[in-house]
CSV table of C-alpha atoms and ligand atoms in Angstrom, one decimal:
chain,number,residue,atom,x,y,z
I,597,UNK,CA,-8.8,-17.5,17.5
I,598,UNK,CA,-7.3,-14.4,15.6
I,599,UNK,CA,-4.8,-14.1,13.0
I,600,UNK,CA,-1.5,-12.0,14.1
I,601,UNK,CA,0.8,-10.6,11.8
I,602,UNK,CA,4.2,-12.5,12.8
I,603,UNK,CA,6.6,-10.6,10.3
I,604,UNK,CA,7.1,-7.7,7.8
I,605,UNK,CA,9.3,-7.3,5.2
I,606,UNK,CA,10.5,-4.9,2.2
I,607,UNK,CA,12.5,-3.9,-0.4
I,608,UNK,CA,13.2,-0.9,-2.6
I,609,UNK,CA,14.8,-1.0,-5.6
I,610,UNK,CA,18.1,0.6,-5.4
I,611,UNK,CA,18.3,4.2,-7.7
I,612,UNK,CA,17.1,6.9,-5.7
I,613,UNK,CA,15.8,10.0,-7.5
I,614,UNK,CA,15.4,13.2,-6.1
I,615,UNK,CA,12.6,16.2,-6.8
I,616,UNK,CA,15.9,17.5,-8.3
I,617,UNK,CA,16.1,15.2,-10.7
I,618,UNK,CA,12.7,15.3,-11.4
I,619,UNK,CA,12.6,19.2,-12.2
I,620,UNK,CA,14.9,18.1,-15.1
I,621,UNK,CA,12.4,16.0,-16.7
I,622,UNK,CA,9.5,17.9,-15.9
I,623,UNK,CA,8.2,21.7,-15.4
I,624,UNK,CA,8.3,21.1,-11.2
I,625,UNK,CA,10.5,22.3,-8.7
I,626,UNK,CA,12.3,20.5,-4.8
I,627,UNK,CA,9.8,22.9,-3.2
I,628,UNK,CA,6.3,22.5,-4.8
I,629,UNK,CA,7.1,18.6,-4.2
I,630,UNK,CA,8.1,18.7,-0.3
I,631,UNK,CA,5.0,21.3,0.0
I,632,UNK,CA,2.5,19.9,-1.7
I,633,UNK,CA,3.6,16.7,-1.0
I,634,UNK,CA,6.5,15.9,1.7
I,635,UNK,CA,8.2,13.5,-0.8
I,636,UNK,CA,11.3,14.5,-1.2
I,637,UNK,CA,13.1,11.0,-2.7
I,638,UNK,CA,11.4,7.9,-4.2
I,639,UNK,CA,13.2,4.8,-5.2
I,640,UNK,CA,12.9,3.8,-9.0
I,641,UNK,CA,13.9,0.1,-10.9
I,642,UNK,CA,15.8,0.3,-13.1
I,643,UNK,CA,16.8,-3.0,-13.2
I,644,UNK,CA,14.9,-4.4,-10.8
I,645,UNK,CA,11.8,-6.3,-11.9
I,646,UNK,CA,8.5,-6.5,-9.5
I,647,UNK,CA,8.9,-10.2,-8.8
I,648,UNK,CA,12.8,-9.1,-7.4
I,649,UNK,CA,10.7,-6.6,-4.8
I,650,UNK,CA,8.2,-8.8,-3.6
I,651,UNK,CA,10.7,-11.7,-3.6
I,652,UNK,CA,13.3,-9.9,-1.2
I,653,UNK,CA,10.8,-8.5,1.0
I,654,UNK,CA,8.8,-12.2,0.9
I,655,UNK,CA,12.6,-13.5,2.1
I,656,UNK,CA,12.7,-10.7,4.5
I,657,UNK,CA,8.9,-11.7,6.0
I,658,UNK,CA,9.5,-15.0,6.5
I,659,UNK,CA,12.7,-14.2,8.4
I,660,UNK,CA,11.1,-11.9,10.5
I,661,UNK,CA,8.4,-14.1,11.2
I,662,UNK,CA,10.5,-17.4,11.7
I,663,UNK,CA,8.4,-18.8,9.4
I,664,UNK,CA,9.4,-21.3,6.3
I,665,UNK,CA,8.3,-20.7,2.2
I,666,UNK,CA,7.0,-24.3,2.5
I,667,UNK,CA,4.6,-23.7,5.6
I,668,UNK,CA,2.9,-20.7,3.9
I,669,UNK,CA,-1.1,-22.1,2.9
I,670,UNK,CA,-1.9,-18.7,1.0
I,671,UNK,CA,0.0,-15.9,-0.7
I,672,UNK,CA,-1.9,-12.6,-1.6
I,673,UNK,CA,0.3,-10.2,-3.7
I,674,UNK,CA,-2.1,-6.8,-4.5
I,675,UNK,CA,-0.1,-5.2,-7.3
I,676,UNK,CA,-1.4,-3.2,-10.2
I,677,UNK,CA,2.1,-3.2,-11.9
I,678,UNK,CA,3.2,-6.8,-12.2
I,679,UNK,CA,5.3,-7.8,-14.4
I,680,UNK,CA,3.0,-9.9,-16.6
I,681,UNK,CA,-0.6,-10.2,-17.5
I,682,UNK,CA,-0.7,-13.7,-16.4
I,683,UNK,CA,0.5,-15.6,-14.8
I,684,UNK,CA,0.0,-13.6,-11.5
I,685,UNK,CA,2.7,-12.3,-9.6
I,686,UNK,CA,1.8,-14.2,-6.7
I,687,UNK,CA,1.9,-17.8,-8.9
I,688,UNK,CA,5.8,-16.3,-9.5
I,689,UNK,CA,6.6,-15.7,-6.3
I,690,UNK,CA,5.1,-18.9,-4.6
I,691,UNK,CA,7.2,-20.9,-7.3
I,692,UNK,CA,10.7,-18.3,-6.1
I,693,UNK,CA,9.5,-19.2,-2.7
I,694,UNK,CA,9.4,-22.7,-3.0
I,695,UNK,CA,6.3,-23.0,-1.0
I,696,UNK,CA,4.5,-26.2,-3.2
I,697,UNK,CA,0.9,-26.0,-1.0
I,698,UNK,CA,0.4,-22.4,-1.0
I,699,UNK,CA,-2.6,-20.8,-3.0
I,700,UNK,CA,-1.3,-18.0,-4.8
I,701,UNK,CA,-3.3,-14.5,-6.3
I,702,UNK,CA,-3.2,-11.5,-7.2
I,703,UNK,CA,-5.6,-8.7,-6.5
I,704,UNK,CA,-5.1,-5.5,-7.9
I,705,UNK,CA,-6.2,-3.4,-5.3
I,706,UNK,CA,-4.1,-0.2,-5.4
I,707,UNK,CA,-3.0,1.4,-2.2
I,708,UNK,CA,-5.7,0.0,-0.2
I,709,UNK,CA,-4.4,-3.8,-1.5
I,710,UNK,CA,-2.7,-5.1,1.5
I,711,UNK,CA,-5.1,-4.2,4.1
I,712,UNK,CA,-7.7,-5.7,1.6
I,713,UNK,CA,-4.6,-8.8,1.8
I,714,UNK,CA,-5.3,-8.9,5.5
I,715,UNK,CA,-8.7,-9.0,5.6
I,716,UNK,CA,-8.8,-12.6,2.9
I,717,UNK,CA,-6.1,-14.1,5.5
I,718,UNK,CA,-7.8,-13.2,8.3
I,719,UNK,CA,-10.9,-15.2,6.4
I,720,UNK,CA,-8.2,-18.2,5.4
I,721,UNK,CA,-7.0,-18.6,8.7
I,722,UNK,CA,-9.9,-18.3,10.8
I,723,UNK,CA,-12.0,-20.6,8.6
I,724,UNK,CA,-8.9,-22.9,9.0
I,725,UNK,CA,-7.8,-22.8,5.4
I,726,UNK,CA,-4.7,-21.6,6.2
I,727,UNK,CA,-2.1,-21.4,8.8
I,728,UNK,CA,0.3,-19.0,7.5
I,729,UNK,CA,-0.3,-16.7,4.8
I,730,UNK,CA,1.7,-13.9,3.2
I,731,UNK,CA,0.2,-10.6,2.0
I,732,UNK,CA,2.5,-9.0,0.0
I,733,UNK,CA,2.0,-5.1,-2.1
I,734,UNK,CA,4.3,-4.9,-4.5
I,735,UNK,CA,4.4,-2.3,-7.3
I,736,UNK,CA,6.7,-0.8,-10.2
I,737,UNK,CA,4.8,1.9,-10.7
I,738,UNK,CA,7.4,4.0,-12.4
I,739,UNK,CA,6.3,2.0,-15.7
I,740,UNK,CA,3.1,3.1,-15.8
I,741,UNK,CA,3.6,7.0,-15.2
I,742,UNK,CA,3.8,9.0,-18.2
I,743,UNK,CA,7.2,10.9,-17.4
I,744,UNK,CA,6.4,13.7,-18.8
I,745,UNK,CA,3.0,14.0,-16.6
I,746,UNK,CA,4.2,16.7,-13.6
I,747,UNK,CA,1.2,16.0,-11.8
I,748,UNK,CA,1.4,12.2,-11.8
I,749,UNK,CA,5.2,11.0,-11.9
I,750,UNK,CA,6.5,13.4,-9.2
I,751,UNK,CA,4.4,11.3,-6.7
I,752,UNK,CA,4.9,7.8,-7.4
I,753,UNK,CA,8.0,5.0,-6.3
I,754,UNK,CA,8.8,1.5,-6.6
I,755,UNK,CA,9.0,-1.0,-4.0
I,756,UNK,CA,7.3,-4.1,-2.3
I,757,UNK,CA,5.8,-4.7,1.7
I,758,UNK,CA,4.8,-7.8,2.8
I,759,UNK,CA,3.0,-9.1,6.3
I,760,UNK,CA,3.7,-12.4,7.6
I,761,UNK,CA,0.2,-13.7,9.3
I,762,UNK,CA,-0.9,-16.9,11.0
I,763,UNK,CA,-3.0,-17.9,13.5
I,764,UNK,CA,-3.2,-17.3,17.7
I,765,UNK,CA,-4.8,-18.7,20.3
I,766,UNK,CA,-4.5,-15.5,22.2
I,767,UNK,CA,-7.8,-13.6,21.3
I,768,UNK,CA,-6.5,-10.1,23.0
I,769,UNK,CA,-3.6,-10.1,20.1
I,770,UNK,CA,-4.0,-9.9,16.1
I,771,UNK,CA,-6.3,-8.1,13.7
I,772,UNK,CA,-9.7,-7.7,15.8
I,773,UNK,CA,-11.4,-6.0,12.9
I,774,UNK,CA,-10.9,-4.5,9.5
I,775,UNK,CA,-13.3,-2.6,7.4
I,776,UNK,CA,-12.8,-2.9,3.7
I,777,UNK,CA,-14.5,-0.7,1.3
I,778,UNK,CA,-15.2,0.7,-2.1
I,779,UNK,CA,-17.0,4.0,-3.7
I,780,UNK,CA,-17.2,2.3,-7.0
I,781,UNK,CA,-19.4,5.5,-8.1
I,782,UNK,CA,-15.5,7.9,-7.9
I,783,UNK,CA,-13.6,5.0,-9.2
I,784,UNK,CA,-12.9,7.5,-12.6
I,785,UNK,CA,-10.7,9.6,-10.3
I,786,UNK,CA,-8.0,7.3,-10.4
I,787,UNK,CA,-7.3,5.4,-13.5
I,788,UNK,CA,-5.1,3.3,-15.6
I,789,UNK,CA,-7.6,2.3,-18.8
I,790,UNK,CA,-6.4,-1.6,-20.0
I,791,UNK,CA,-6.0,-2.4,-24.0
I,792,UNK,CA,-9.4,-1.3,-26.0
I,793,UNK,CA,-10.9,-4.3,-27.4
I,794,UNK,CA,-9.4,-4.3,-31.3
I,795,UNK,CA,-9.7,-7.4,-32.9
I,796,UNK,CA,-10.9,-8.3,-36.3
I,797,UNK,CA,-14.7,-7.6,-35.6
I,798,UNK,CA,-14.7,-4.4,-33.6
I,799,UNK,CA,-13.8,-2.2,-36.3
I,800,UNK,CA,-10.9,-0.6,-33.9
I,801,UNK,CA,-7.4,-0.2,-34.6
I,802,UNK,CA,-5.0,-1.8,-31.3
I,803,UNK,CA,-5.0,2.3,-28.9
I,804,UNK,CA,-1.7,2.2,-27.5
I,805,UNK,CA,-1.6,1.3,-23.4
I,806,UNK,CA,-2.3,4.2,-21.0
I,807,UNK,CA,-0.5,5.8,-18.2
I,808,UNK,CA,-2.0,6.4,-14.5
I,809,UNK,CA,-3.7,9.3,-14.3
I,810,UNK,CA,-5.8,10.5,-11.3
I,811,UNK,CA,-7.6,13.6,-10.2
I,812,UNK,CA,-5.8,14.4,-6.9
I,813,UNK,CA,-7.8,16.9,-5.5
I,814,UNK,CA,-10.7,14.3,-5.3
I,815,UNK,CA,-8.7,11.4,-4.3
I,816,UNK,CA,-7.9,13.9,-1.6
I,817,UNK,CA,-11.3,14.6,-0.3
I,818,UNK,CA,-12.0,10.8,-0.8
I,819,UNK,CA,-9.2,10.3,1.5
I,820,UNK,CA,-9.8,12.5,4.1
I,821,UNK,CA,-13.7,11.8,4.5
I,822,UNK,CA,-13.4,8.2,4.4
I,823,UNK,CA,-10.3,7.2,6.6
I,824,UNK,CA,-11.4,9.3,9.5
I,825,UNK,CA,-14.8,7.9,9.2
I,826,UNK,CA,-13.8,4.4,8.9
I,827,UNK,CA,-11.7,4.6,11.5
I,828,UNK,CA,-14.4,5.8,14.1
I,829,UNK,CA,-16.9,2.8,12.2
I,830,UNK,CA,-14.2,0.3,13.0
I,831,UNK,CA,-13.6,0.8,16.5
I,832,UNK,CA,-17.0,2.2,18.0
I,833,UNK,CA,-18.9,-1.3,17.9
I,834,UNK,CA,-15.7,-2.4,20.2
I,835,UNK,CA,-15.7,0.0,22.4
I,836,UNK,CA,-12.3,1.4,21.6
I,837,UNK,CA,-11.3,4.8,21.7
I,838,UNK,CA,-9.1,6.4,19.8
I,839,UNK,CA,-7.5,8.0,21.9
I,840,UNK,CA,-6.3,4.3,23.0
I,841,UNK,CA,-4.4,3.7,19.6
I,842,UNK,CA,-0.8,3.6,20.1
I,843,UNK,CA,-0.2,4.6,16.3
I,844,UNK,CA,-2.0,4.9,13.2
I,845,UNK,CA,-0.3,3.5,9.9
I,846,UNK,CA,-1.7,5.2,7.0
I,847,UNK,CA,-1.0,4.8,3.3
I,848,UNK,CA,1.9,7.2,2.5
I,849,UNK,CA,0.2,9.4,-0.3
I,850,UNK,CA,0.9,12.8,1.0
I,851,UNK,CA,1.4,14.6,4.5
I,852,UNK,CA,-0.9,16.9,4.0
I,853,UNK,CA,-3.8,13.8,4.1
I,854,UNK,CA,-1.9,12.3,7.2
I,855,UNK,CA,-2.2,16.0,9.0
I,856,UNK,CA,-5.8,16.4,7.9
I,857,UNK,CA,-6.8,12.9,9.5
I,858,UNK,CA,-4.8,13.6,12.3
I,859,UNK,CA,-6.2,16.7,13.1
I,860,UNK,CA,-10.1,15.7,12.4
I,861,UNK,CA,-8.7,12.7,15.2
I,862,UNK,CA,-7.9,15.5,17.4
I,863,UNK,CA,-4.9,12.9,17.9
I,864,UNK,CA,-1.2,14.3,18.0
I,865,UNK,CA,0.9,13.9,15.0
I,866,UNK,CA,3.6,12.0,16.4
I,867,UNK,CA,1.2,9.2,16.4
I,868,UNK,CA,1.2,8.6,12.4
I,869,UNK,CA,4.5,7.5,11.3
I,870,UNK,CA,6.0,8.8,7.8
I,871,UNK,CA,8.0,7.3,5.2
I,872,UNK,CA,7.1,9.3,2.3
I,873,UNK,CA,9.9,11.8,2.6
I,874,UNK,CA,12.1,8.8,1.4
I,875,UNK,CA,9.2,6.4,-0.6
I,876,UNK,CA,6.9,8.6,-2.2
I,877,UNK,CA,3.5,6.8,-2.4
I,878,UNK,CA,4.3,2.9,-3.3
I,879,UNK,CA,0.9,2.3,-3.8
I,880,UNK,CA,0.2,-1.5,-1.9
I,881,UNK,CA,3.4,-1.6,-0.6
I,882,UNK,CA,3.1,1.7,1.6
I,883,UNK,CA,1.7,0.2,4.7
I,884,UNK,CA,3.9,-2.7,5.2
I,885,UNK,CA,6.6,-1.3,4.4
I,886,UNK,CA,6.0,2.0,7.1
I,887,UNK,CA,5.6,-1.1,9.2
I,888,UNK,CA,8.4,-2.3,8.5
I,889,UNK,CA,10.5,0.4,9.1
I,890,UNK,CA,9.1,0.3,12.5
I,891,UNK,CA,10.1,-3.1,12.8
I,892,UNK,CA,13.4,-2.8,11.8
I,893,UNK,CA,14.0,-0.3,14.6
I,894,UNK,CA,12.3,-2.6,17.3
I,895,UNK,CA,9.2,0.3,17.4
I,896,UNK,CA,6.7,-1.9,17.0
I,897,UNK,CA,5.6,-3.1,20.5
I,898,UNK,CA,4.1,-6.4,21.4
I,899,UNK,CA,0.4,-5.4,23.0
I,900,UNK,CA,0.1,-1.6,21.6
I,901,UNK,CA,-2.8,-0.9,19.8
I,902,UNK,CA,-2.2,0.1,15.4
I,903,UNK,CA,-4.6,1.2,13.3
I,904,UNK,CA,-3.1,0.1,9.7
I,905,UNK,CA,-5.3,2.4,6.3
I,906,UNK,CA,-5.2,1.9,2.9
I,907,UNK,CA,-6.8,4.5,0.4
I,908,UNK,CA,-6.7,5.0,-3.5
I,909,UNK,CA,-7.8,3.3,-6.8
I,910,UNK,CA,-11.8,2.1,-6.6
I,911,UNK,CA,-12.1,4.1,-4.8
I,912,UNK,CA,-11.1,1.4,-2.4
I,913,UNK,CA,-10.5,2.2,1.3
I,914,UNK,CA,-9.8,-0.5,4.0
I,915,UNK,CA,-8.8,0.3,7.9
I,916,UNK,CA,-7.6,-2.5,10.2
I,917,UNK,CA,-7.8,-2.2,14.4
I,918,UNK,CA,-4.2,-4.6,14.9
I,919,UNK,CA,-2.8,-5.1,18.6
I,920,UNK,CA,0.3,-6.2,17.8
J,1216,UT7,O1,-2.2,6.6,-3.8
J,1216,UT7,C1,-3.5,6.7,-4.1
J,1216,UT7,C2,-4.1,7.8,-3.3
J,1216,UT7,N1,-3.6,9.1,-3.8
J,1216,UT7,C3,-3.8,10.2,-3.1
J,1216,UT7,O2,-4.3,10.1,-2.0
J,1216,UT7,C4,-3.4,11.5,-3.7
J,1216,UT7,C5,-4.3,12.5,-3.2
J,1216,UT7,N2,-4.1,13.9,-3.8
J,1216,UT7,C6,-3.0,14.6,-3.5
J,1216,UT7,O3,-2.1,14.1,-2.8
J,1216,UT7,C7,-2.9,16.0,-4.1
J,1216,UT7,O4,-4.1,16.3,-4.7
J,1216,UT7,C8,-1.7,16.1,-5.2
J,1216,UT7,C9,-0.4,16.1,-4.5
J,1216,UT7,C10,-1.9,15.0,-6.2
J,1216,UT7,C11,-1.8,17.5,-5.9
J,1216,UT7,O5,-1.8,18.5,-4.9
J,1216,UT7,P1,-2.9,19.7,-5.0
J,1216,UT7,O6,-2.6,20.6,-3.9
J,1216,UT7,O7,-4.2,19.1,-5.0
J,1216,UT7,O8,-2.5,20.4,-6.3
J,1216,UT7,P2,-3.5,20.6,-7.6
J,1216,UT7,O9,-3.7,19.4,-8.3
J,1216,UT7,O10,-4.7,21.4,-7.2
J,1216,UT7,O11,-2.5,21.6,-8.5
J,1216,UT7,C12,-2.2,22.9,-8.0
J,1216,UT7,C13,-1.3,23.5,-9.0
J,1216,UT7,C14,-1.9,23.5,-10.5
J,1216,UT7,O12,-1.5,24.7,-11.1
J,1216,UT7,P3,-2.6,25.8,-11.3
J,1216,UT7,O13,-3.8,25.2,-12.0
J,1216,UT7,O14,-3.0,26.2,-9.9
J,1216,UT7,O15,-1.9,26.9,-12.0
J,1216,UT7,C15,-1.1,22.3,-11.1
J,1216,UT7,O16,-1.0,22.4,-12.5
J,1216,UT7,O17,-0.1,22.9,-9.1
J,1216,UT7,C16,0.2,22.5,-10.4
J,1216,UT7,N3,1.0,21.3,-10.4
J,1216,UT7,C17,2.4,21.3,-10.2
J,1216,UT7,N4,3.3,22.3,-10.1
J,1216,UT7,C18,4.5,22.0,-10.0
J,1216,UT7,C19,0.6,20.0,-10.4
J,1216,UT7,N5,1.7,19.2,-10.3
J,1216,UT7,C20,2.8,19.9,-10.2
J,1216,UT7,C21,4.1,19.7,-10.1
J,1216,UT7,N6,5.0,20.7,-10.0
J,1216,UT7,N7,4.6,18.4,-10.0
């Protein structure tokens, strides 16, 4: 048996801000962005909440998928920018949803959250727990970015991604491996510090809440060591070349990381799609919704061969071998 991911969906909160508009908040400028970067736009809520996202891409998953809210057995939402504490997004979206027997969490992954999704519905179904199970990434991020932080806020949108998985009988379809990973030891390079304990007995005064902050050169370096490597880990013990993946969906956090990983492939660039132009990096979102993209514009091909990454806070890293 093997779990196959029946639907995507996604939604993107509707202002869109440009590096423009950006350079008027911030000493930055359109072209040290697109370099540096190749974002060029990122969608921001304004007044859009995270449980809207994930809910309209949820609605747009199921669709997809022909699958009904009441059917789904497990809903996974990674987010690191919910809109409460408690309870977890995913206990708001199941109760949106409707779906009554699901098993909601969260897991607050970061951008490698959804492939991490993947991997505990790949578990559910195939330990037959679940038929059907949503993973959904969905992130406001633009709350938790210090706007006045050039070397953070440029980078980051909003929006949600969701897969819609369940199980096959087929065995040559569906995820036939993932790899999901941390390097705890690095995990100071990206950061958002919670509340400092203050309360009567500590001695400390309530700090005021933190922003994101990360140390991009070595989320870089992170990045392009360990998603080549895992890819090569994932697919060797199958006997599957690379050179046999149709495309490679990585997590949209800069084209210069998607060129270095293609290059140290040796695979042509035309095989790793990119969104970021238009997203920025939407942390646990990102892959779905590249996926989805895809979807929408019927590129994603029964029986073709995906590699789907996810890299960032942890240091957490996860790489899935799909064939769609
Ligand atoms: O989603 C989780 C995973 N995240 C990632 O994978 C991100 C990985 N890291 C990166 O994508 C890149 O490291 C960044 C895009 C974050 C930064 O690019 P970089 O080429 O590593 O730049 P840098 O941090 O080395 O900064 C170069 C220069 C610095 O100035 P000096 O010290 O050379 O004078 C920065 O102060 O660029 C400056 N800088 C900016 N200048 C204009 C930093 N941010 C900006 C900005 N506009 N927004």
């Amino acid at each position: 048996m093997k779990t196959v991911i029946l639907g995507t969906g996604s939604a993107l909160p509707e202002k869109v801000v440009s590096n423009d508009d950006l350079s008027k908040l911030v000493d930055t400028s359109d072209e040290w962005i697109r370099q540096r970067t190749g974002i060029v736009t990122r969608h921001i809520c304004v007044n859009e909440t995270a449980l809207d996202l994930a809910l309209e891409a949820a609605k747009n998953g199921l669709e997809n998928a022909g699958v009904a809210p009441e059917d789904l057995d497990l809903i996974v939402v990674s987010t690191v920018s919910s809109d409460y504490r408690f309870p977890g997004l995913a206990c708001q979206l199941q109760e949106a949803l409707g779906c009554k027997k699901a098993m909601p969490f969260d897991i607050p992954v970061g951008c490698a959250g959804c492939v991490y999704g993947l991997d505990i519905a790949d578990a559910f179904i195939k330990s037959g727990k679940a038929k059907y199970a949503l993973v959904m990434g969905a992130e406001a991020l633009s709350k938790v970015m210090d706007w006045t932080d050039r070397s953070m806020c440029v980078l980051f949108g909003d929006g949600a991604g969701c897969f819609v998985v369940g199980a096959s009988e087929d065995d040559s379809r569906g995820i036939q491996a993932i790899l999901a990973r941390g390097e705890g030891a690095n995990g100071d390079a990206l950061v958002m510090k919670d509340r400092e304990i203050a309360n009567p007995w500590s001695g400390k005064k309530e700090a005021p809440l933190d922003y994101a902050k990360m140390d991009g050169q070595a989320v870089f370096k992170f990045a392009c060591k360990r998603v080549p490597e895992s890819i090569n880990e994932l697919l060797k013990p199958l006997g599957v070349s690379v050179d046999e993946i149709d495309k490679f969906f990585l997590h949209q956090a800069n084209y210069r990381i998607v060129e270095a990983v293609a290059r140290m492939m040796k695979q042509p660039i035309e095989k790793f799609p990119t969104n970021m132009d238009h997203v920025g990096n939407i942390s646990a979102a990102s892959v779905p919704r590249i996926m989805d993209e895809y979807n929408q514009q019927g590129l994603l091909k029964r029986g073709e061969k995906y590699i789907l990454c996810g890299f960032g806070a942890g240091l957490a890293y996860a790489t899935a071998y799909v064939v769609y």
